[in-house]
Coordinates of C-alpha atoms in Angstrom, one line a residue:
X200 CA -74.0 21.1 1.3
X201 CA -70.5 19.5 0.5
X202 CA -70.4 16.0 -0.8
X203 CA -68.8 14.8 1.9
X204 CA -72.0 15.9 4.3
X205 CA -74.4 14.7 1.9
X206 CA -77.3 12.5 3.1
X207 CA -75.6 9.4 0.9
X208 CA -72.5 9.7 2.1
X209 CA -74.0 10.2 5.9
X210 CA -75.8 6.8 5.5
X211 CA -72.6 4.9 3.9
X212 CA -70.7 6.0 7.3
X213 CA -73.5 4.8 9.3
X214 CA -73.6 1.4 7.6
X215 CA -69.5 1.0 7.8
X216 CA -70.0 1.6 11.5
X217 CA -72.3 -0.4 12.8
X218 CA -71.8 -4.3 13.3
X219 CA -75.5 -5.6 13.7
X220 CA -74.3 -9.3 14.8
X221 CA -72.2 -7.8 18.2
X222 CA -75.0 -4.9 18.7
X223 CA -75.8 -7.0 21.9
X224 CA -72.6 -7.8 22.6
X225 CA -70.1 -5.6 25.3
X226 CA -66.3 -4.9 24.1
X227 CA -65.4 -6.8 26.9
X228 CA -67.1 -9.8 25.3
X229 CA -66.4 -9.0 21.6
X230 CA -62.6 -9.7 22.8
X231 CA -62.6 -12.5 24.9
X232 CA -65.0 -14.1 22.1
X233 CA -62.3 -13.7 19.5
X234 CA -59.6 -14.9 22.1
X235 CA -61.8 -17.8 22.6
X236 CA -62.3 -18.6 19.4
X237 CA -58.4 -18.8 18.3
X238 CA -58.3 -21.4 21.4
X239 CA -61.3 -23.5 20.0
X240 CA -59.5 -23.4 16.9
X241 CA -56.1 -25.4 19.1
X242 CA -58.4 -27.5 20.7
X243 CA -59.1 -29.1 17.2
X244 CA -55.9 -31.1 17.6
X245 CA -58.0 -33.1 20.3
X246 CA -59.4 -34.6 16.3
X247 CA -55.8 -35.1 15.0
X248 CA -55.2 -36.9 18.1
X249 CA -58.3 -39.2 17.7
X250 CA -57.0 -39.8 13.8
X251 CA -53.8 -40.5 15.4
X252 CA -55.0 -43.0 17.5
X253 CA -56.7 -44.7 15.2
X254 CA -53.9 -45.5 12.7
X255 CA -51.7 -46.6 15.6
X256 CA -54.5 -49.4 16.6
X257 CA -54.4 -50.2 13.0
X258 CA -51.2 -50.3 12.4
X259 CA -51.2 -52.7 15.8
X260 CA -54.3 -54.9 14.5
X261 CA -52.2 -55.2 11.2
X262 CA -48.6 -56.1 13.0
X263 CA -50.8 -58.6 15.2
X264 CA -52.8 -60.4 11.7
X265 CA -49.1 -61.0 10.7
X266 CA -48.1 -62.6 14.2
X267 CA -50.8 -65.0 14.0
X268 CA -50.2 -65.8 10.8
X269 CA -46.5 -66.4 11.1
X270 CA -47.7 -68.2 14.9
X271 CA -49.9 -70.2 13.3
X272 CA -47.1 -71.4 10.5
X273 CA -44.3 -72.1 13.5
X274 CA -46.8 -74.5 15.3
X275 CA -48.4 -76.2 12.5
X276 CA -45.5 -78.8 12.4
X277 CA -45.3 -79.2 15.6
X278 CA -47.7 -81.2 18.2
X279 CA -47.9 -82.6 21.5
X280 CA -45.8 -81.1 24.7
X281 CA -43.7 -79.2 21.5
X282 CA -46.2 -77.4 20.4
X283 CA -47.5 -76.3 24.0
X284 CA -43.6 -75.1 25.1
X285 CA -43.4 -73.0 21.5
X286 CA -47.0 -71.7 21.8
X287 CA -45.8 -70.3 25.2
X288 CA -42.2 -69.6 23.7
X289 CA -43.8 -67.4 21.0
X290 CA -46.8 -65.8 23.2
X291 CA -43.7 -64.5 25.8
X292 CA -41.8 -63.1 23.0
X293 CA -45.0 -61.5 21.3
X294 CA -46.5 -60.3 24.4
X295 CA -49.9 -62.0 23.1
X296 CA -51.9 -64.8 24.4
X297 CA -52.3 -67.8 22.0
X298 CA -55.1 -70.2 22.1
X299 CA -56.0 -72.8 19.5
X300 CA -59.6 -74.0 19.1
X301 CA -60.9 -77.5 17.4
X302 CA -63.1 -76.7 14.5
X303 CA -66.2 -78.0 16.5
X304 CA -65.1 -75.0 19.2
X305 CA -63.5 -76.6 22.5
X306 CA -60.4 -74.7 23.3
X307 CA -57.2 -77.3 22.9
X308 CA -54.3 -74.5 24.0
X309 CA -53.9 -71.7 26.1
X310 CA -50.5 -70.1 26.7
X311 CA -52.2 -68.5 29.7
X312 CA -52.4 -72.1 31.4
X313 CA -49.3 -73.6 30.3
X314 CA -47.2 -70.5 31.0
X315 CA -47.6 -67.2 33.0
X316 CA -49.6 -64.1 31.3
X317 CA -48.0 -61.8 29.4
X318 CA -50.3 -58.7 29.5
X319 CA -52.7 -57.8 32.1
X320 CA -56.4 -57.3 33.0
X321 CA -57.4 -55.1 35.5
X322 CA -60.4 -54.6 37.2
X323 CA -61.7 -51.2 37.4
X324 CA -62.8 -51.3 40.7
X325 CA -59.7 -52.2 42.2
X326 CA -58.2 -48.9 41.1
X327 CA -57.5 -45.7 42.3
X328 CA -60.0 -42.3 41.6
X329 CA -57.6 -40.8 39.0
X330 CA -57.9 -44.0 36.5
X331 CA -61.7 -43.6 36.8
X332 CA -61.1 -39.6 35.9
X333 CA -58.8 -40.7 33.1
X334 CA -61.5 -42.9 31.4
X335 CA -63.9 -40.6 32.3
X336 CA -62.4 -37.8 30.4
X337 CA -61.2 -40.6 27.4
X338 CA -64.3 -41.7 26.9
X339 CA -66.0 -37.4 27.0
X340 CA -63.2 -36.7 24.5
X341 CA -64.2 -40.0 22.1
X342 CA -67.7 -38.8 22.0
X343 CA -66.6 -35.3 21.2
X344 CA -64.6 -36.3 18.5
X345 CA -67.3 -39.0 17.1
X346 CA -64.8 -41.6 17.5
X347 CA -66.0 -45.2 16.9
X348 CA -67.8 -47.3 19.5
X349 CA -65.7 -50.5 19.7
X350 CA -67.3 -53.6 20.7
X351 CA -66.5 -55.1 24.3
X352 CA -63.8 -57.9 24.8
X353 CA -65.4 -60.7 25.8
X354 CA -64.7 -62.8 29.0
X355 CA -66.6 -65.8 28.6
X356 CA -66.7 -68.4 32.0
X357 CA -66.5 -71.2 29.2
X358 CA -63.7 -70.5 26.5
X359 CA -65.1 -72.2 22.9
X360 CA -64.7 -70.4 19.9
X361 CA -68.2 -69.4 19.4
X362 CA -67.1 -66.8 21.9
X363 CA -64.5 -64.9 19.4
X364 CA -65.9 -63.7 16.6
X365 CA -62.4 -63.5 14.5
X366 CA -62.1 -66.9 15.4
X367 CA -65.6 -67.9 14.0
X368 CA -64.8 -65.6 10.7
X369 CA -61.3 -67.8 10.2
X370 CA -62.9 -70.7 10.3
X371 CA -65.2 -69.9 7.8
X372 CA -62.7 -68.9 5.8
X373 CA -63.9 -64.8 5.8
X374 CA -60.8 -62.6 5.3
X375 CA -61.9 -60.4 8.0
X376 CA -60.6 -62.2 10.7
X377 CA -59.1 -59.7 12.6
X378 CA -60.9 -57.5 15.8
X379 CA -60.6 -54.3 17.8
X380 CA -62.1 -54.5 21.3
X381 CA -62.0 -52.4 24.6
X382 CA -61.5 -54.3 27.7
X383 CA -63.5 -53.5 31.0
X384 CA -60.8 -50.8 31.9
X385 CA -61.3 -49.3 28.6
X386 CA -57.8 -50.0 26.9
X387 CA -58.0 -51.4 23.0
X388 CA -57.7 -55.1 22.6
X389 CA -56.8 -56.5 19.2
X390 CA -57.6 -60.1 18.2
X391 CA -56.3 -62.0 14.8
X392 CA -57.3 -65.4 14.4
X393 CA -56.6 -67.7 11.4
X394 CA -56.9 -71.3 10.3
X395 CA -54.3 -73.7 11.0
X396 CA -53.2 -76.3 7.8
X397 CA -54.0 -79.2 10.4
X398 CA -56.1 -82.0 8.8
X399 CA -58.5 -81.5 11.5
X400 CA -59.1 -77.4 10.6
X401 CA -57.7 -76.2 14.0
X402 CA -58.1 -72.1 14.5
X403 CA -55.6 -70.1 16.2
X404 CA -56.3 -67.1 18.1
X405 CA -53.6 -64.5 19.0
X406 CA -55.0 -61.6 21.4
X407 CA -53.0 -58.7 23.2
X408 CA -53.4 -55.6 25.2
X409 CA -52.8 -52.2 23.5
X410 CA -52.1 -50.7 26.9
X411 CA -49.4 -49.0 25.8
X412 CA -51.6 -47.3 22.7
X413 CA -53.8 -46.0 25.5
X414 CA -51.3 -44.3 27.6
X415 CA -49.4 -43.2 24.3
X416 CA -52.6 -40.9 23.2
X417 CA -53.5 -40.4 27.4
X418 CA -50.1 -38.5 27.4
X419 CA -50.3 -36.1 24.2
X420 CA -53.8 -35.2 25.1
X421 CA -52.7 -34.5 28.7
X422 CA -49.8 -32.4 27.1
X423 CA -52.4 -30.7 24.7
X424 CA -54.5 -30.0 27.4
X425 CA -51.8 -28.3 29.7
X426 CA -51.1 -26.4 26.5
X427 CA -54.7 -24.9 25.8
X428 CA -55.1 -24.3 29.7
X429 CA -52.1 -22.3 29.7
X430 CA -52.8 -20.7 26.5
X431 CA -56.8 -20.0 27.8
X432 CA -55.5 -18.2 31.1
X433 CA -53.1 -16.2 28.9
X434 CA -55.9 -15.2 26.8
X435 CA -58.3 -14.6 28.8
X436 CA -56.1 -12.6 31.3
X437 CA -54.2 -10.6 27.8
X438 CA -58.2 -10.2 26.5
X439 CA -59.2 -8.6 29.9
X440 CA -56.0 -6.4 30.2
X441 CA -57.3 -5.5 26.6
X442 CA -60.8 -4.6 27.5
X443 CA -59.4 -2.6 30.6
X444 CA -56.9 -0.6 28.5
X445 CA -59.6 0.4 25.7
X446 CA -63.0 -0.2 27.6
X447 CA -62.2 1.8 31.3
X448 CA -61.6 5.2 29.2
X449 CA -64.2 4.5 27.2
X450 CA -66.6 4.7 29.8
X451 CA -64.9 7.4 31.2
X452 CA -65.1 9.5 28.0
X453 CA -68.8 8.1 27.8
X454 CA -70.2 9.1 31.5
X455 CA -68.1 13.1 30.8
X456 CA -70.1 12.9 27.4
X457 CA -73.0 12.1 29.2
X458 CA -72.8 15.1 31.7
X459 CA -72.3 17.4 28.7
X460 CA -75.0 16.7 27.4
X461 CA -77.3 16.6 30.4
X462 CA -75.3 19.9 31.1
X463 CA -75.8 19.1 35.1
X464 CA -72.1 20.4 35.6
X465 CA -70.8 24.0 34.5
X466 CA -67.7 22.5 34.2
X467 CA -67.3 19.3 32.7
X468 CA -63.6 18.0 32.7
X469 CA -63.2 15.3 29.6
X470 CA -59.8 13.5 30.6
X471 CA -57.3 14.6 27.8
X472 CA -55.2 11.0 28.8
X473 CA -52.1 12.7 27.4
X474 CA -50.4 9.5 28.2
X475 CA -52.3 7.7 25.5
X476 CA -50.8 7.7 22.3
X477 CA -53.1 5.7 20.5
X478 CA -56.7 6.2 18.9
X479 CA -58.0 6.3 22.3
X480 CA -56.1 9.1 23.3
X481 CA -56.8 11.6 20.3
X482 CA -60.2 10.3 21.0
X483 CA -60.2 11.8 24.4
X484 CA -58.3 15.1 23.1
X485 CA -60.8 15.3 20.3
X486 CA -64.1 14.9 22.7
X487 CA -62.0 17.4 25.3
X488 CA -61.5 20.1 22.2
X489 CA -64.9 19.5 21.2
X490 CA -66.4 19.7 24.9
X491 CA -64.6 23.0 25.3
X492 CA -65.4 24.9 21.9
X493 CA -69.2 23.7 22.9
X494 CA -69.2 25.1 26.2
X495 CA -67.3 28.3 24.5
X496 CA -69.9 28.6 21.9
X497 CA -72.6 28.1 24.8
X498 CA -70.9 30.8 26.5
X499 CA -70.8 33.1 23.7
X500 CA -74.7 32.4 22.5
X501 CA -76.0 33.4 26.5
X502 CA -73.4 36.1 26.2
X503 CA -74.9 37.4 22.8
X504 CA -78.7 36.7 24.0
X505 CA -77.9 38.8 26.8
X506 CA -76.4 41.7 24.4
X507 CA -79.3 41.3 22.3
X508 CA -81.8 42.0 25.7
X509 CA -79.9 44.8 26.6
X510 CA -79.3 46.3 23.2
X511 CA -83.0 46.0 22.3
X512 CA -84.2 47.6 25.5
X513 CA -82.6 51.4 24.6
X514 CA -84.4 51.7 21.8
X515 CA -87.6 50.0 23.3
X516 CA -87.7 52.3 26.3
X517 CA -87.6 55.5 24.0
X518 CA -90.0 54.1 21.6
X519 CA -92.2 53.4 24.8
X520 CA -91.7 56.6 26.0
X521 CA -92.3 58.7 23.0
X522 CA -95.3 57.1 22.4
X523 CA -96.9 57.4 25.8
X524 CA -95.6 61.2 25.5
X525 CA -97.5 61.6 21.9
X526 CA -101.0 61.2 23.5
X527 CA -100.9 64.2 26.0
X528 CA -99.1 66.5 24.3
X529 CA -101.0 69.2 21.7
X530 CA -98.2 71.2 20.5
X531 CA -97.8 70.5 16.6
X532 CA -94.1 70.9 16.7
X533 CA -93.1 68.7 19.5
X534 CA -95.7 66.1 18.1
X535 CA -93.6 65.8 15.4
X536 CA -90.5 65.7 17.3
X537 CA -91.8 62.8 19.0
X538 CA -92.6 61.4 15.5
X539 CA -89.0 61.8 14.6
X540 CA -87.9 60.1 17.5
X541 CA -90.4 57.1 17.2
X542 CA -89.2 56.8 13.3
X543 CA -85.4 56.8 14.3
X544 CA -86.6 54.1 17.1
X545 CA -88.1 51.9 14.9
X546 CA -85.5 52.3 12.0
X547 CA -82.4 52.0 14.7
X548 CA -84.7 48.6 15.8
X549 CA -85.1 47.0 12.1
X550 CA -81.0 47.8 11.8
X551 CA -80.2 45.6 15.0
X552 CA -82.7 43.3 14.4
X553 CA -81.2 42.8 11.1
X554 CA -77.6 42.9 12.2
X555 CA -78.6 40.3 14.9
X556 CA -79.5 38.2 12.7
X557 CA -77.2 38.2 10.4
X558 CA -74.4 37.7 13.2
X559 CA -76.6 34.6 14.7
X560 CA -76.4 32.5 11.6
X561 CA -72.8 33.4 9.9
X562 CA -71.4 30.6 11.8
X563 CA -73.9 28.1 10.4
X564 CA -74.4 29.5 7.0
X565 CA -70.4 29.9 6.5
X566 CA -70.1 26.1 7.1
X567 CA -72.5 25.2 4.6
X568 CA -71.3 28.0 2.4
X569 CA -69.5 26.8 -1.3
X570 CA -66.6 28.3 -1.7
X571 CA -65.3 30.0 -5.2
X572 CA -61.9 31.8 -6.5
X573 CA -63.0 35.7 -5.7
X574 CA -60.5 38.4 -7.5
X575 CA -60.4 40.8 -4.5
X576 CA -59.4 43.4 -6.3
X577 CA -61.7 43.4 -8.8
X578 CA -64.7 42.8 -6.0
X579 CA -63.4 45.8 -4.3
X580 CA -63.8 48.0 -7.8
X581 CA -67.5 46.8 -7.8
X582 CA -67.8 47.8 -4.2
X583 CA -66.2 51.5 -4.5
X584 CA -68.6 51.9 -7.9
X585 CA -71.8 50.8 -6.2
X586 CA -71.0 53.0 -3.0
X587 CA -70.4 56.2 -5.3
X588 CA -73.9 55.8 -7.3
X589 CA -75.5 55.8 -4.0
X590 CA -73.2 58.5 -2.2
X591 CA -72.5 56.6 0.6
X592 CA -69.0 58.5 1.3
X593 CA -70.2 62.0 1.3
X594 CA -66.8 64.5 1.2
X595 CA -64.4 61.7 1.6
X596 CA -62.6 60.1 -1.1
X597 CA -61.8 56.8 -1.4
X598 CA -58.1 56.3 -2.8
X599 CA -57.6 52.0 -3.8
X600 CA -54.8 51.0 -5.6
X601 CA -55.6 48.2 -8.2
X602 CA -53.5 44.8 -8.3
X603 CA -52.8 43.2 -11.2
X604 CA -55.6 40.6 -12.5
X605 CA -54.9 38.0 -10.7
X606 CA -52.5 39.0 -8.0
X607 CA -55.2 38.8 -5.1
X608 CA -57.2 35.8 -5.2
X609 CA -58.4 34.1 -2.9
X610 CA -61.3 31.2 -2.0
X611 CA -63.7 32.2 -0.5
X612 CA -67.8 33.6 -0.3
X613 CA -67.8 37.0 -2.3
X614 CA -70.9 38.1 -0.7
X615 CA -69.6 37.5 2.6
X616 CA -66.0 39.4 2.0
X617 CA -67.9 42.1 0.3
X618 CA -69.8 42.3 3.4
X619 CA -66.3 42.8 5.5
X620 CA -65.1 45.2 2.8
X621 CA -67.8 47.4 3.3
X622 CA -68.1 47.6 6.9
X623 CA -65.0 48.9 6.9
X624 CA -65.2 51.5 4.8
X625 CA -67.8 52.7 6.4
X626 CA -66.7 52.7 9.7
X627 CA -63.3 54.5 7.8
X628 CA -66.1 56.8 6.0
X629 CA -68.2 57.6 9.3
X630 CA -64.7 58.5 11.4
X631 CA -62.7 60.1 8.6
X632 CA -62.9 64.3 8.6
X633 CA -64.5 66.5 6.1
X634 CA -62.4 66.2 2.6
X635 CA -60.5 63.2 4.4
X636 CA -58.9 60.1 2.2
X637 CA -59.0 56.5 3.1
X638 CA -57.0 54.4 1.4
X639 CA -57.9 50.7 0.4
X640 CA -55.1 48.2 -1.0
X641 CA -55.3 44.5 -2.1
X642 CA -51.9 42.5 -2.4
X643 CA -50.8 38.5 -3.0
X644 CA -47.2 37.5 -1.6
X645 CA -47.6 34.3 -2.7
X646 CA -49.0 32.8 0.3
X647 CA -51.8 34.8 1.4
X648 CA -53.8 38.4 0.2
X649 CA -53.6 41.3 2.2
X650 CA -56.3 43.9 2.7
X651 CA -55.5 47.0 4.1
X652 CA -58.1 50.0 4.7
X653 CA -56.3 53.2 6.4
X654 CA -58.7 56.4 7.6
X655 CA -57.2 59.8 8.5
X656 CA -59.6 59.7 11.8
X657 CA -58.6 59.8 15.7
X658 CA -57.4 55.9 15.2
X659 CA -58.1 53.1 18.0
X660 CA -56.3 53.3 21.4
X661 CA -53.8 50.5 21.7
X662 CA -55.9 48.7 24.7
X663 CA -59.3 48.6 22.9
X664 CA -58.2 47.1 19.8
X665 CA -59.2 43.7 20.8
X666 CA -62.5 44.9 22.4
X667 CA -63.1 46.9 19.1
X668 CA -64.0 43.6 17.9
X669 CA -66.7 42.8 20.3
X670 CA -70.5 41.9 19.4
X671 CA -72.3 45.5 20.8
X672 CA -69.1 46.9 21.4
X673 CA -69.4 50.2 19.5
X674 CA -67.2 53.6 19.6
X675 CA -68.5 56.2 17.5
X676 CA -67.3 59.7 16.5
X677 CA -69.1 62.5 18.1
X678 CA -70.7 64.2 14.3
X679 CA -72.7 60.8 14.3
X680 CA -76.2 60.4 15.1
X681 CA -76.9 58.2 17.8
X682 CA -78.4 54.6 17.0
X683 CA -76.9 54.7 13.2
X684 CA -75.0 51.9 14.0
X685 CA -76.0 48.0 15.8
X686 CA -72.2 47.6 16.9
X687 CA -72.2 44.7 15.7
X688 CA -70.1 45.4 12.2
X689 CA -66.8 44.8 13.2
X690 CA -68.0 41.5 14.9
X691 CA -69.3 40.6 12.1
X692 CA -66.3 40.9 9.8
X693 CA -64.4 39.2 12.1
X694 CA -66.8 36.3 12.4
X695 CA -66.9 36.0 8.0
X696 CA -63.0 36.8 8.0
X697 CA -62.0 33.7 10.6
X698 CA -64.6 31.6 8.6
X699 CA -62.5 32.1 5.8
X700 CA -59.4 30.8 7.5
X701 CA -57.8 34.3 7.9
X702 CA -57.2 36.9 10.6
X703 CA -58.0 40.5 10.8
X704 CA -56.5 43.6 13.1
X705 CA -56.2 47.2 13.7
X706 CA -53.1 49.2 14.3
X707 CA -51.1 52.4 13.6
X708 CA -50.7 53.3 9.7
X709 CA -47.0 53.1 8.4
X710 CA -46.8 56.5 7.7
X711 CA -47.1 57.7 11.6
X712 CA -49.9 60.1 10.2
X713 CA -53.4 60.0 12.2
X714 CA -55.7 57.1 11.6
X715 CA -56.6 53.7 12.3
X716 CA -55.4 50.9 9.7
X717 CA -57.3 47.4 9.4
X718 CA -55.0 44.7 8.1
X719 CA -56.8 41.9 6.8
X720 CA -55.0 38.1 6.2
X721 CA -56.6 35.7 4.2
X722 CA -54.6 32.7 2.3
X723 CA -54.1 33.1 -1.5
X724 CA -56.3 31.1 -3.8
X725 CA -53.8 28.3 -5.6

């Protein structure tokens, strides 16, 4: 098992791709929640624009402390009908009302009743349905934003100053003199009151309307609004384009993954989308490819099972038969006959069994196999010297001309290409004539290592040299017994040959003499 397959690293890939905290969760959603999210993060001005509003009614409470102040200065050397036409003088120009108040608490001036207002106070119900939406949503947004409860401005039927709470602080000489109120239509009020240098302790209380405060903030979080309204229907309209550009083929890839598996279909078309030129798309090619190579190996497997059915009945019909044939006959001679022919039955059984097998699991074992530097030359010496200490090549002679150490290298499974080495010589061996020589040779041109095994036998017709290759497919010289061979060896070598990256064919020798020659291509070890 490579590293890369091993259980620790198969675990570390799981872990990297799950995401636990959206396992509920539908693309679709994953996106518009992260869309969502960047607008909850804009609609965080709505507290910037509460701070904002507060340091503007400061700022007015503060301008209004000095109004009063400087008010309070102007009509302290004043009296009579003088100080009434300044008080109204300075109200007009200050957009404030001015009252003054004894220090017992009855009211002595009003610029309201000496001259016309100069701010007004409307009555809620007297207005239209979009001011009652407006406070509506002012006073949702306030809460939102935790923004402080301000008390309510007071209208009392009789004006004293126990009514005004700045007033009552001035004249007790607290600092603190100054107020922020909301009137009954929900616009700020400010109130400054301070005590006059009159002998008899007079307090003066300034008050005005920060109307203009109201609609000030009313307009920017209108404007912010319209902006994360806009911005949300862009989103959310950009987030489901999105999820319809990446989710719609996944589910397409998903159901055809589905039907591959459940294997209701023959043919089960995976869309390719060669349009798509992102992960999506070599996604779909990759599923396609691997949906095709399935059903190709599925294919091949019912393809081989039915080879195997058909091979293993030949020799499990004579079997049958000589057996059945061995109880009624008496004559020594053809008892053993039959003997034979159950003993070649049985061996020619054990061989395709054994072949089978070996051709069932090359795939698997060759992806699990480790790979090493193999010296093909020197693996074919040890092949040629094990063959002639067990005469496997009879009258012919092998003729293999030896690279230079190191000249054919390549990486692969030594057991395995020993295995395609010697299939081929035998089948060179089994159709080679009496005294005949194959020839083996082994050479690197710097990219890749070519085998090359050449018999002096009939050679391979130019129209079955594909089929040659074929599990079962088997063409054997006329001197051979029948059953010494499954079929199955060239398959075989071609199976252990592609899992090695390379190629193999057969074709004419160079020399235009008689014979087949296998060509071998596998790339050269660096």
């Amino acid at each position: 098992m490579s590293a890369i397959d091993s259980p620790k690293n198969n675990v570390r890939h799981r872990d990297e791709l799950e995401l636990r905290w959206s396992a509920r969760w539908s693309l679709t959603s994953r996106i518009l929640a992260v869309n969502i999210l960047a607008l909850a993060m804009l609609a965080g001005s709505f507290f910037w624009l509460d701070s904002y509003r507060i340091r503007l009614l400061d700022e007015r409470l503060a301008q209004t402390q000095t109004e009063a102040a400087l008010i309070a200065s102007a009509l302290d050397g004043v009296g009579g009908a003088e100080r009434e036409r300044l008080a109204v003088e300075l109200g007009e120009s200050s957009r404030n009302r001015i009252r003054i108040y004894a220090q017992e608490g009855p009211l002595l001036l009003d610029s309201w009743a000496l001259g016309p207002p100069t701010y007004e106070m409307r009555d809620p119900a007297t207005e239209p349905w979009k001011r009652h939406v407006a406070r509506w949503m002012d006073q949702a947004i306030e809460t939102v934003v935790g923004a402080e409860r301000l008390p309510p401005y007071p209208d009392p039927a009789v004006d004293t100053l126990s009514k005004w709470p700045s007033a009552v602080a001035a004249r007790d000489g607290n600092p603190e003199s100054s107020r922020l109120m909301l009137a009954e239509d929900r616009t700020p009020m400010v109130a400054a009151a301070v005590r006059m240098q009159d002998e008899d302790g007079a307090v003066l209380l300034v008050t005005g309307n920060a109307r203009d405060i109201r609609g000030n903030v009313r307009d920017e979080r209108l404007r912010l609004a319209i902006i994360i309204a806009i911005a949300a229907l862009i989103s959310v309209l950009l987030s489901l384009f999105l999820a319809r550009t990446i989710v719609r083929p996944l589910r397409r890839l998903a159901l055809a993954a589905q039907r591959v598996r459940l294997g209701r279909a023959r043919e089960v078309v995976v869309p390719r989308l060669p349009s798509r030129r992102d992960e999506i798309g070599l996604l779909a090619r990759a599923l396609s490819d691997m949906s095709q190579a399935l059903r190709l190996r599925i294919d091949a497997t019912e393809a081989f099972a039915a080879d195997v059915a058909h091979e293993l009945k030949n020799p499990l019909a004579s079997l049958h038969s000589a057996v059945d044939s061995l109880s009624r006959v008496d004559d020594p001679e053809l008892q053993r006959q039959l003997l034979d022919v159950i003993r070649d039955d049985a061996r020619r059984l054990d061989r395709l069994i054994t072949d089978i097998a070996d051709a069932s699991r090359l795939d698997a074992e060759l992806s699990r196999a480790d790979f090493e530097i193999v010296d093909i030359g020197r693996l074919v010496e040890t092949i040629l010297a094990a063959r002639e200490a067990r005469g496997l090549d009879g009258n012919v002679k092998i003729a293999f001309a030896r690279p230079r150490l190191g000249a054919a290298r390549v990486l692969g499974d030594e057991s395995r290409l020993a295995r395609v080495i010697g299939n081929l010589l035998d089948n060179a061996v089994s159709f080679s004539p009496e005294n005949g020589i194959v020839r083996i040779g082994a050479t690197g041109d710097g990219e890749n290592v070519v085998v090359t095994v050449e018999d002096e036998g009939p050679g391979v017709p130019s129209d079955i040299r594909d089929e040659i290759f074929l599990r079962f497919h088997s063409i054997r010289p006329e001197k051979e017994d029948f059953g010494k061979h499954s079929g199955l060896g060239l398959a075989i070598a071609k199976t252990i040959v592609e899992g090695h990256d390379g190629t193999i064919r057969v074709e004419d020798r160079d020399d235009s003499s008689r014979g087949a020659r296998f060509v071998i291509i596998l790339p050269m070890a660096s």
